[in-house]
Amino acid sequence: MSSKLVEEGKWTSAHTWTFIAFSVGMLLEAYIYGLAAFATAWYPITNAFLRSTVLAWAPIWLSVGILFAGPISDRLGRKTTFYITMALYAIGAIGIFFAYTYYLVLPFMAMLLFAAGGEMNTIMAANHELMPSKYRTKTMYWEINFINVGGVLLAIVAIAATAAYYSMIFQREMIGFTFVPILIILIYSRIKMPESVRWLEFKGRKEEAAKVYSKYYTSNMSISSISKSDTQASSTVNIGGSMTRKPSVALRLFVTTAISTANAVGFGLMTYVLGPYYFPSLTPYIILIANIVGFSMGAILGTLGFMWSRIKVLLISSIGVVVVTYIIYVLVPEWSTNIIFFWFLLVALNVFVGINYLGEDALKGEVWPTKHRGLYTAIPRILSIGVIDTIAIYYTASFSLSQYTLFNALIWTVGLVGAIVWWYRGNETGKGVSLTEASSEVLPAQ
């Protein structure tokens, strides 16, 4: 089958354009998600509920987009879903540029977040299907790492715009204008990338899958030639290895939801909510430092992590995050009055968070069957981002700093529980393991 050839094939220009498209997509998702933290300063807010609503806008609408794109990408295809999200990006970016009140900012931000949620969920499902096993983990790590690039870019634009004109209006306009070059790159690369051959085959569209393979992965190769190659591949290509564990769907849902909740809520509270609530003047710098540290760790993991066990990466980084968050809680009196100490702890936290984030986002899309990969990838993200994170933002609005940091530590403890469960009951999905083995599925008959 063509999907076998893609899975065990060599790197081609199609993979290059796919990698560019997915990396830029992740960058834009992070850029959009961080808007809410800056939007709280665009216009005066005296109502605490409105401030919480602006901050909660990001997880709410991101999750709505995830809820939409999960089943849609399974039904209509990965590439088709991307065209829908890109159209919404263009409309939302124009709207943000001209929005002069929160009544205009919120609906256009909702549109952007809806698209970003769908975009990221589809990338997390499609990357595993489109990339060869040899490069699957490495590309996934690097693409996720561009989330940190998006956070850095947003912080730099906000800081530069404010420093230049001391104007929140100009900051908003610059943030909106920055969408233009990013969208141009995204649109062009999406046109050049293929539909998922694996998805097409599981939908029963085998002739179309063969045509896509011929167009994007070979040169001057006829459909009949591909059929012959498929027959040879069935006897010569080694898809998957020994399966010592086949975790149930319930177990996979529990683990992915637990670690997703820790990252969505834990990272969000410290990076995007702590500033607006407690250190408003430091908000862009907190986002900048957190994402720079995250990118640095992501670069290491993206370069070397394909050789490491996904199970070990998740467990070790989860332990590290939990230890640091409890230290942050215990030392609140010290770092709340010593800004240098605060930055030191923020860096230490994001060293482990940066590693954990890449590991859990890679896991969420690779352990599911192809026919429902979009949906099952979406479920833990909807629960963690849309439900739990939104509740957490409102719930912690009246917390003291000590209560806030304790809550954060407890949330990360939930993630550690998930990592421990996966250590004992999960299967290895990193270290070059094929998607067939990682997802515990059987390829359709020829």
Tab-separated table of C-alpha atoms in Angstrom:
chain	number	residue	atom	x	y	z
A	1	MET	CA	0.000	0.000	0.000
A	2	SER	CA	1.082	3.577	-0.673
A	3	SER	CA	0.843	4.457	3.031
A	4	LYS	CA	3.461	1.796	3.795
A	5	LEU	CA	5.777	3.355	1.235
A	6	VAL	CA	5.221	6.815	2.746
A	7	GLU	CA	5.838	5.505	6.257
A	8	GLU	CA	9.111	3.833	5.366
A	9	GLY	CA	10.113	6.182	2.538
A	10	LYS	CA	12.834	8.787	2.097
A	11	TRP	CA	12.541	12.520	2.626
A	12	THR	CA	11.122	14.421	-0.380
A	13	SER	CA	10.167	18.008	-1.238
A	14	ALA	CA	6.601	17.128	-0.189
A	15	HIS	CA	7.869	16.498	3.334
A	16	THR	CA	9.757	19.801	3.292
A	17	TRP	CA	6.634	21.793	2.373
A	18	THR	CA	4.581	19.833	4.885
A	19	PHE	CA	7.105	20.613	7.606
A	20	ILE	CA	7.087	24.322	6.706
A	21	ALA	CA	3.274	24.402	6.636
A	22	PHE	CA	2.962	22.690	10.013
A	23	SER	CA	5.719	24.735	11.679
A	24	VAL	CA	4.184	28.033	10.561
A	25	GLY	CA	0.766	26.738	11.610
A	26	MET	CA	2.026	26.008	15.128
A	27	LEU	CA	3.707	29.416	15.288
A	28	LEU	CA	0.465	31.153	14.358
A	29	GLU	CA	-1.541	29.103	16.878
A	30	ALA	CA	0.699	30.248	19.729
A	31	TYR	CA	0.681	33.831	18.450
A	32	ILE	CA	-3.109	33.860	18.500
A	33	TYR	CA	-3.463	32.074	21.855
A	34	GLY	CA	-1.240	34.666	23.531
A	35	LEU	CA	-3.355	37.578	22.264
A	36	ALA	CA	-5.733	37.340	25.223
A	37	ALA	CA	-2.977	38.148	27.732
A	38	PHE	CA	-2.152	41.355	25.842
A	39	ALA	CA	-5.758	42.249	25.054
A	40	THR	CA	-6.436	42.891	28.747
A	41	ALA	CA	-4.287	46.032	28.420
A	42	TRP	CA	-5.685	47.390	25.134
A	43	TYR	CA	-8.641	49.113	26.813
A	44	PRO	CA	-9.449	49.917	30.458
A	45	ILE	CA	-11.047	47.024	32.352
A	46	THR	CA	-12.557	47.750	35.748
A	47	ASN	CA	-14.761	44.670	35.883
A	48	ALA	CA	-13.030	41.549	37.231
A	49	PHE	CA	-15.452	39.280	35.383
A	50	LEU	CA	-14.623	40.950	32.051
A	51	ARG	CA	-10.884	40.562	32.719
A	52	SER	CA	-11.379	36.859	33.420
A	53	THR	CA	-13.550	36.570	30.318
A	54	VAL	CA	-10.865	38.094	28.082
A	55	LEU	CA	-8.333	35.624	29.506
A	56	ALA	CA	-10.773	32.705	29.315
A	57	TRP	CA	-11.636	33.627	25.712
A	58	ALA	CA	-8.500	31.826	24.528
A	59	PRO	CA	-9.184	28.344	25.985
A	60	ILE	CA	-12.936	28.591	25.300
A	61	TRP	CA	-12.730	29.337	21.585
A	62	LEU	CA	-9.608	27.302	21.006
A	63	SER	CA	-11.518	24.282	22.305
A	64	VAL	CA	-14.538	25.066	20.119
A	65	GLY	CA	-12.212	25.008	17.117
A	66	ILE	CA	-10.739	21.712	18.304
A	67	LEU	CA	-14.246	20.277	18.724
A	68	PHE	CA	-15.082	21.286	15.153
A	69	ALA	CA	-11.856	20.240	13.439
A	70	GLY	CA	-11.425	16.855	15.132
A	71	PRO	CA	-14.341	15.060	13.460
A	72	ILE	CA	-14.225	17.285	10.339
A	73	SER	CA	-10.616	16.330	9.585
A	74	ASP	CA	-11.589	12.665	9.963
A	75	ARG	CA	-14.531	13.110	7.614
A	76	LEU	CA	-13.319	15.610	4.972
A	77	GLY	CA	-9.563	15.134	5.164
A	78	ARG	CA	-6.586	16.819	6.788
A	79	LYS	CA	-5.741	19.192	3.925
A	80	THR	CA	-9.352	20.315	3.357
A	81	THR	CA	-9.637	21.266	7.033
A	82	PHE	CA	-6.557	23.470	6.707
A	83	TYR	CA	-8.199	25.530	3.950
A	84	ILE	CA	-11.141	26.240	6.261
A	85	THR	CA	-8.909	27.391	9.139
A	86	MET	CA	-6.771	29.603	6.866
A	87	ALA	CA	-9.854	31.438	5.572
A	88	LEU	CA	-10.922	32.170	9.149
A	89	TYR	CA	-7.404	33.399	9.954
A	90	ALA	CA	-7.580	36.015	7.203
A	91	ILE	CA	-10.984	37.359	8.301
A	92	GLY	CA	-10.042	37.405	11.998
A	93	ALA	CA	-6.718	39.190	11.429
A	94	ILE	CA	-8.406	41.988	9.479
A	95	GLY	CA	-11.003	42.318	12.207
A	96	ILE	CA	-8.428	42.590	15.021
A	97	PHE	CA	-6.608	45.352	13.136
A	98	PHE	CA	-9.759	47.508	13.000
A	99	ALA	CA	-11.316	46.542	16.362
A	100	TYR	CA	-11.588	49.575	18.640
A	101	THR	CA	-13.606	48.148	21.541
A	102	TYR	CA	-13.803	44.855	23.382
A	103	TYR	CA	-17.161	44.267	21.716
A	104	LEU	CA	-15.259	44.026	18.398
A	105	VAL	CA	-12.059	42.468	19.733
A	106	LEU	CA	-13.793	39.488	21.324
A	107	PRO	CA	-15.695	38.158	18.268
A	108	PHE	CA	-12.710	38.501	15.928
A	109	MET	CA	-10.401	36.990	18.532
A	110	ALA	CA	-12.909	34.146	18.869
A	111	MET	CA	-12.685	33.569	15.115
A	112	LEU	CA	-8.886	33.464	15.239
A	113	LEU	CA	-8.856	31.139	18.229
A	114	PHE	CA	-11.452	28.853	16.620
A	115	ALA	CA	-9.203	28.541	13.566
A	116	ALA	CA	-6.071	28.081	15.685
A	117	GLY	CA	-7.668	25.267	17.692
A	118	GLY	CA	-8.671	23.442	14.545
A	119	GLU	CA	-5.314	24.118	12.932
A	120	MET	CA	-3.195	22.679	15.733
A	121	ASN	CA	-5.405	19.641	16.271
A	122	THR	CA	-5.223	18.731	12.588
A	123	ILE	CA	-1.444	19.212	12.509
A	124	MET	CA	-1.061	16.907	15.508
A	125	ALA	CA	-3.047	14.214	13.684
A	126	ALA	CA	-1.661	14.721	10.173
A	127	ASN	CA	2.068	14.969	10.932
A	128	HIS	CA	2.246	11.361	12.113
A	129	GLU	CA	0.492	10.188	8.940
A	130	LEU	CA	2.497	12.296	6.485
A	131	MET	CA	6.031	11.882	7.796
A	132	PRO	CA	8.238	8.762	7.399
A	133	SER	CA	8.827	6.818	10.625
A	134	LYS	CA	12.472	7.869	10.602
A	135	TYR	CA	11.491	11.551	10.805
A	136	ARG	CA	8.107	11.388	12.537
A	137	THR	CA	9.283	12.246	16.045
A	138	LYS	CA	11.911	14.770	14.969
A	139	THR	CA	9.495	16.749	12.781
A	140	MET	CA	6.744	16.617	15.395
A	141	TYR	CA	9.086	17.971	18.080
A	142	TRP	CA	10.342	20.789	15.863
A	143	GLU	CA	6.851	21.728	14.723
A	144	ILE	CA	5.601	21.892	18.306
A	145	ASN	CA	8.677	23.935	19.167
A	146	PHE	CA	7.475	26.618	16.769
A	147	ILE	CA	4.747	27.269	19.322
A	148	ASN	CA	7.527	28.826	21.387
A	149	VAL	CA	8.632	30.844	18.353
A	150	GLY	CA	5.097	32.192	18.067
A	151	GLY	CA	5.114	33.224	21.726
A	152	VAL	CA	8.487	34.939	21.333
A	153	LEU	CA	7.321	36.770	18.202
A	154	LEU	CA	4.141	37.969	19.887
A	155	ALA	CA	6.045	39.233	22.931
A	156	ILE	CA	8.644	41.033	20.791
A	157	VAL	CA	5.991	42.712	18.630
A	158	ALA	CA	4.064	43.813	21.730
A	159	ILE	CA	7.148	45.111	23.549
A	160	ALA	CA	8.529	46.915	20.481
A	161	ALA	CA	5.212	48.481	19.550
A	162	THR	CA	4.582	49.718	23.072
A	163	ALA	CA	8.143	51.025	23.506
A	164	ALA	CA	8.031	52.874	20.197
A	165	TYR	CA	4.722	54.688	20.650
A	166	TYR	CA	3.626	53.968	24.221
A	167	SER	CA	0.273	53.076	22.695
A	168	MET	CA	-1.868	50.008	23.280
A	169	ILE	CA	-3.762	50.853	20.067
A	170	PHE	CA	-0.572	50.705	18.023
A	171	GLN	CA	0.342	47.457	19.773
A	172	ARG	CA	-2.989	45.937	18.715
A	173	GLU	CA	-2.562	47.150	15.118
A	174	MET	CA	0.990	45.796	14.880
A	175	ILE	CA	-0.098	42.429	16.262
A	176	GLY	CA	-2.833	42.301	13.612
A	177	PHE	CA	-0.526	43.419	10.785
A	178	THR	CA	2.063	40.738	11.612
A	179	PHE	CA	-0.446	38.113	10.459
A	180	VAL	CA	0.027	39.123	6.812
A	181	PRO	CA	3.486	37.686	6.009
A	182	ILE	CA	2.824	34.619	8.165
A	183	LEU	CA	-0.409	33.865	6.312
A	184	ILE	CA	1.256	34.231	2.906
A	185	ILE	CA	3.867	31.611	3.809
A	186	LEU	CA	1.196	29.360	5.306
A	187	ILE	CA	-1.087	29.468	2.251
A	188	TYR	CA	1.693	28.756	-0.241
A	189	SER	CA	3.123	25.835	1.734
A	190	ARG	CA	-0.340	24.311	2.245
A	191	ILE	CA	-0.924	24.297	-1.512
A	192	LYS	CA	2.371	22.426	-1.989
A	193	MET	CA	1.727	19.739	0.631
A	194	PRO	CA	-0.245	16.500	-0.008
A	195	GLU	CA	-3.356	15.021	1.553
A	196	SER	CA	-2.679	12.170	3.973
A	197	VAL	CA	-2.236	8.976	1.940
A	198	ARG	CA	-2.876	6.930	5.065
A	199	TRP	CA	-6.188	8.712	5.718
A	200	LEU	CA	-7.280	8.195	2.112
A	201	GLU	CA	-6.571	4.461	2.301
A	202	PHE	CA	-8.448	4.028	5.568
A	203	LYS	CA	-11.400	5.850	3.953
A	204	GLY	CA	-11.330	3.287	1.144
A	205	ARG	CA	-10.121	5.789	-1.485
A	206	LYS	CA	-7.153	3.690	-2.582
A	207	GLU	CA	-6.935	4.938	-6.183
A	208	GLU	CA	-6.854	8.535	-4.983
A	209	ALA	CA	-4.201	7.564	-2.426
A	210	ALA	CA	-2.087	6.080	-5.208
A	211	LYS	CA	-2.462	9.265	-7.274
A	212	VAL	CA	-1.400	11.448	-4.337
A	213	TYR	CA	1.598	9.189	-3.733
A	214	SER	CA	2.527	9.372	-7.421
A	215	LYS	CA	2.238	13.174	-7.510
A	216	TYR	CA	4.024	14.071	-4.288
A	217	TYR	CA	6.373	11.233	-3.402
A	218	THR	CA	7.603	9.893	-6.737
A	219	SER	CA	8.668	11.185	-10.157
A	220	ASN	CA	6.949	9.955	-13.319
A	221	MET	CA	5.574	6.852	-11.599
A	222	SER	CA	2.355	5.334	-12.940
A	223	ILE	CA	-0.479	4.000	-10.792
A	224	SER	CA	0.242	0.461	-11.974
A	225	SER	CA	3.865	0.866	-10.898
A	226	ILE	CA	2.714	1.905	-7.458
A	227	SER	CA	0.510	-1.166	-7.209
A	228	LYS	CA	3.526	-3.342	-7.942
A	229	SER	CA	5.553	-1.424	-5.349
A	230	ASP	CA	2.741	-1.972	-2.838
A	231	THR	CA	2.922	-5.720	-3.362
A	232	GLN	CA	6.668	-5.687	-2.884
A	233	ALA	CA	6.355	-3.460	0.161
A	234	SER	CA	4.041	-5.927	1.880
A	235	SER	CA	6.866	-8.462	1.937
A	236	THR	CA	9.928	-6.224	2.204
A	237	VAL	CA	8.917	-3.283	4.392
A	238	ASN	CA	8.964	-3.771	8.127
A	239	ILE	CA	6.061	-1.843	9.595
A	240	GLY	CA	6.098	-1.932	13.350
A	241	GLY	CA	7.968	-4.097	15.744
A	242	SER	CA	7.084	-6.301	18.663
A	243	MET	CA	3.947	-5.217	20.501
A	244	THR	CA	4.405	-5.976	24.157
A	245	ARG	CA	1.635	-3.617	25.271
A	246	LYS	CA	-1.654	-2.589	23.682
A	247	PRO	CA	-3.201	-0.009	26.023
A	248	SER	CA	-6.983	0.286	25.928
A	249	VAL	CA	-8.753	3.346	24.525
A	250	ALA	CA	-9.874	4.267	28.065
A	251	LEU	CA	-6.289	4.158	29.331
A	252	ARG	CA	-5.060	6.245	26.424
A	253	LEU	CA	-7.811	8.811	26.999
A	254	PHE	CA	-7.004	9.053	30.708
A	255	VAL	CA	-3.262	9.517	30.171
A	256	THR	CA	-3.534	12.013	27.319
A	257	THR	CA	-6.173	14.025	29.205
A	258	ALA	CA	-4.123	14.084	32.425
A	259	ILE	CA	-0.904	15.254	30.811
A	260	SER	CA	-2.783	17.624	28.505
A	261	THR	CA	-4.536	19.194	31.495
A	262	ALA	CA	-1.227	19.726	33.287
A	263	ASN	CA	0.259	21.515	30.298
A	264	ALA	CA	-2.785	23.516	29.245
A	265	VAL	CA	-3.700	24.690	32.734
A	266	GLY	CA	-0.279	24.660	34.403
A	267	PHE	CA	1.640	26.416	31.636
A	268	GLY	CA	-1.240	28.778	30.899
A	269	LEU	CA	-1.675	29.909	34.497
A	270	MET	CA	2.017	30.676	35.019
A	271	THR	CA	2.754	32.200	31.607
A	272	TYR	CA	-0.446	33.846	30.371
A	273	VAL	CA	-2.493	34.504	33.525
A	274	LEU	CA	0.039	35.235	36.285
A	275	GLY	CA	1.142	38.477	34.587
A	276	PRO	CA	-2.276	40.081	33.958
A	277	TYR	CA	-3.436	39.198	37.486
A	278	TYR	CA	-0.354	39.906	39.610
A	279	PHE	CA	2.403	41.514	37.471
A	280	PRO	CA	0.688	43.469	34.636
A	281	SER	CA	3.803	45.408	33.635
A	282	LEU	CA	5.789	42.164	33.277
A	283	THR	CA	3.264	40.250	31.131
A	284	PRO	CA	5.123	40.508	27.776
A	285	TYR	CA	8.449	39.712	29.451
A	286	ILE	CA	7.052	36.659	31.258
A	287	ILE	CA	5.723	35.350	27.937
A	288	LEU	CA	9.017	36.173	26.210
A	289	ILE	CA	11.258	34.458	28.768
A	290	ALA	CA	9.007	31.387	29.101
A	291	ASN	CA	8.948	30.849	25.347
A	292	ILE	CA	12.678	31.465	24.846
A	293	VAL	CA	13.479	28.844	27.475
A	294	GLY	CA	10.868	26.512	26.006
A	295	PHE	CA	12.319	26.936	22.519
A	296	SER	CA	15.844	26.253	23.761
A	297	MET	CA	14.777	22.978	25.360
A	298	GLY	CA	12.663	22.156	22.315
A	299	ALA	CA	15.677	22.653	20.052
A	300	ILE	CA	17.616	20.100	22.083
A	301	LEU	CA	14.739	17.639	22.099
A	302	GLY	CA	14.015	18.220	18.419
A	303	THR	CA	17.641	17.512	17.521
A	304	LEU	CA	18.308	14.555	19.816
A	305	GLY	CA	14.940	13.473	21.186
A	306	PHE	CA	14.052	11.135	18.324
A	307	MET	CA	16.582	8.721	19.866
A	308	TRP	CA	14.962	8.895	23.306
A	309	SER	CA	12.047	6.964	24.740
A	310	ARG	CA	8.814	8.978	24.719
A	311	ILE	CA	7.787	7.269	27.942
A	312	LYS	CA	10.988	8.343	29.724
A	313	VAL	CA	10.808	11.904	28.371
A	314	LEU	CA	7.292	12.306	29.765
A	315	LEU	CA	8.075	10.770	33.164
A	316	ILE	CA	11.354	12.582	33.855
A	317	SER	CA	10.090	15.986	32.693
A	318	SER	CA	6.852	15.573	34.693
A	319	ILE	CA	8.841	14.872	37.866
A	320	GLY	CA	10.991	17.930	37.203
A	321	VAL	CA	7.994	20.219	36.666
A	322	VAL	CA	6.236	19.035	39.822
A	323	VAL	CA	9.334	19.506	41.984
A	324	VAL	CA	9.874	23.070	40.694
A	325	THR	CA	6.198	24.061	41.057
A	326	TYR	CA	6.144	22.994	44.708
A	327	ILE	CA	9.369	24.950	45.283
A	328	ILE	CA	7.673	27.976	43.705
A	329	TYR	CA	4.741	27.543	46.081
A	330	VAL	CA	6.902	27.213	49.199
A	331	LEU	CA	9.057	30.215	48.262
A	332	VAL	CA	6.268	32.671	47.329
A	333	PRO	CA	7.300	35.199	50.045
A	334	GLU	CA	10.853	35.255	48.659
A	335	TRP	CA	10.273	35.523	44.886
A	336	SER	CA	7.248	37.834	45.129
A	337	THR	CA	9.538	40.517	46.567
A	338	ASN	CA	12.710	39.622	44.664
A	339	ILE	CA	12.293	39.935	40.907
A	340	ILE	CA	15.656	38.301	40.131
A	341	PHE	CA	14.658	35.216	42.112
A	342	PHE	CA	11.311	35.215	40.292
A	343	TRP	CA	13.032	35.101	36.886
A	344	PHE	CA	15.330	32.318	38.050
A	345	LEU	CA	12.376	30.139	39.111
A	346	LEU	CA	10.460	30.942	35.902
A	347	VAL	CA	13.429	29.766	33.843
A	348	ALA	CA	13.867	26.606	35.941
A	349	LEU	CA	10.176	25.766	35.564
A	350	ASN	CA	10.153	26.219	31.791
A	351	VAL	CA	13.224	24.032	31.303
A	352	PHE	CA	11.116	21.030	32.308
A	353	VAL	CA	7.856	22.381	30.883
A	354	GLY	CA	9.488	22.827	27.482
A	355	ILE	CA	10.491	19.164	27.383
A	356	ASN	CA	7.207	17.890	28.792
A	357	TYR	CA	5.126	19.910	26.352
A	358	LEU	CA	6.800	18.443	23.289
A	359	GLY	CA	6.517	14.905	24.625
A	360	GLU	CA	2.832	15.089	25.494
A	361	ASP	CA	1.777	16.879	22.304
A	362	ALA	CA	3.563	14.246	20.220
A	363	LEU	CA	1.867	11.452	22.183
A	364	LYS	CA	-1.657	12.870	21.845
A	365	GLY	CA	-1.810	12.405	18.095
A	366	GLU	CA	0.093	9.161	17.562
A	367	VAL	CA	-1.708	6.631	19.751
A	368	TRP	CA	-5.059	6.660	17.902
A	369	PRO	CA	-6.489	4.753	14.909
A	370	THR	CA	-6.344	6.673	11.633
A	371	LYS	CA	-10.115	6.755	11.001
A	372	HIS	CA	-10.696	8.627	14.267
A	373	ARG	CA	-7.304	10.216	14.915
A	374	GLY	CA	-8.637	13.758	14.604
A	375	LEU	CA	-11.509	13.118	17.017
A	376	TYR	CA	-9.522	11.210	19.636
A	377	THR	CA	-6.731	13.795	19.493
A	378	ALA	CA	-9.375	16.456	20.092
A	379	ILE	CA	-11.124	14.895	23.109
A	380	PRO	CA	-8.343	15.334	25.723
A	381	ARG	CA	-7.571	18.790	24.324
A	382	ILE	CA	-11.204	19.899	24.618
A	383	LEU	CA	-11.434	18.601	28.187
A	384	SER	CA	-8.141	20.166	29.280
A	385	ILE	CA	-8.228	23.480	27.398
A	386	GLY	CA	-11.917	24.162	26.944
A	387	VAL	CA	-13.348	22.826	30.193
A	388	ILE	CA	-10.722	22.542	32.934
A	389	ASP	CA	-8.552	25.524	31.940
A	390	THR	CA	-11.569	27.811	31.552
A	391	ILE	CA	-12.931	26.801	34.959
A	392	ALA	CA	-9.469	27.271	36.476
A	393	ILE	CA	-9.178	30.856	35.206
A	394	TYR	CA	-12.450	31.899	36.840
A	395	TYR	CA	-11.869	29.731	39.923
A	396	THR	CA	-8.444	31.229	40.670
A	397	ALA	CA	-9.430	34.846	39.960
A	398	SER	CA	-9.809	35.635	43.686
A	399	PHE	CA	-6.905	33.488	44.892
A	400	SER	CA	-3.977	34.893	46.798
A	401	LEU	CA	-0.573	34.381	45.208
A	402	SER	CA	0.138	31.420	47.520
A	403	GLN	CA	-3.189	29.770	46.743
A	404	TYR	CA	-2.629	30.361	43.048
A	405	THR	CA	0.801	28.709	42.972
A	406	LEU	CA	-0.397	25.758	45.104
A	407	PHE	CA	-3.256	25.181	42.677
A	408	ASN	CA	-0.733	25.235	39.839
A	409	ALA	CA	1.436	22.630	41.586
A	410	LEU	CA	-1.556	20.355	42.156
A	411	ILE	CA	-2.512	20.577	38.482
A	412	TRP	CA	0.978	19.497	37.422
A	413	THR	CA	0.733	16.610	39.898
A	414	VAL	CA	-2.221	15.333	37.867
A	415	GLY	CA	0.065	15.294	34.829
A	416	LEU	CA	2.675	13.333	36.755
A	417	VAL	CA	0.066	10.713	37.645
A	418	GLY	CA	-0.706	10.348	33.937
A	419	ALA	CA	2.989	9.979	33.088
A	420	ILE	CA	3.433	7.316	35.793
A	421	VAL	CA	0.446	5.356	34.485
A	422	TRP	CA	1.873	5.509	30.954
A	423	TRP	CA	5.264	4.347	32.272
A	424	TYR	CA	3.691	1.183	33.673
A	425	ARG	CA	0.886	0.534	31.173
A	426	GLY	CA	1.672	2.443	27.967
A	427	ASN	CA	3.519	1.403	24.833
A	428	GLU	CA	6.631	3.044	23.377
A	429	THR	CA	5.806	5.512	20.588
A	430	GLY	CA	9.173	7.236	20.142
A	431	LYS	CA	12.624	6.053	19.045
A	432	GLY	CA	11.601	5.595	15.404
A	433	VAL	CA	8.593	3.385	16.140
A	434	SER	CA	6.224	3.262	13.170
A	435	LEU	CA	2.791	4.860	13.405
A	436	THR	CA	1.230	1.442	12.852
A	437	GLU	CA	2.853	0.189	16.047
A	438	ALA	CA	2.368	3.403	18.016
A	439	SER	CA	-1.365	3.424	17.290
A	440	SER	CA	-1.840	-0.361	17.747
A	441	GLU	CA	-3.862	-0.529	14.529
A	442	VAL	CA	-3.954	-2.911	11.580
A	443	LEU	CA	-3.527	-1.507	8.079
A	444	PRO	CA	-6.479	-2.063	5.718
A	445	ALA	CA	-6.305	-5.065	3.396
A	446	GLN	CA	-4.945	-4.473	-0.080
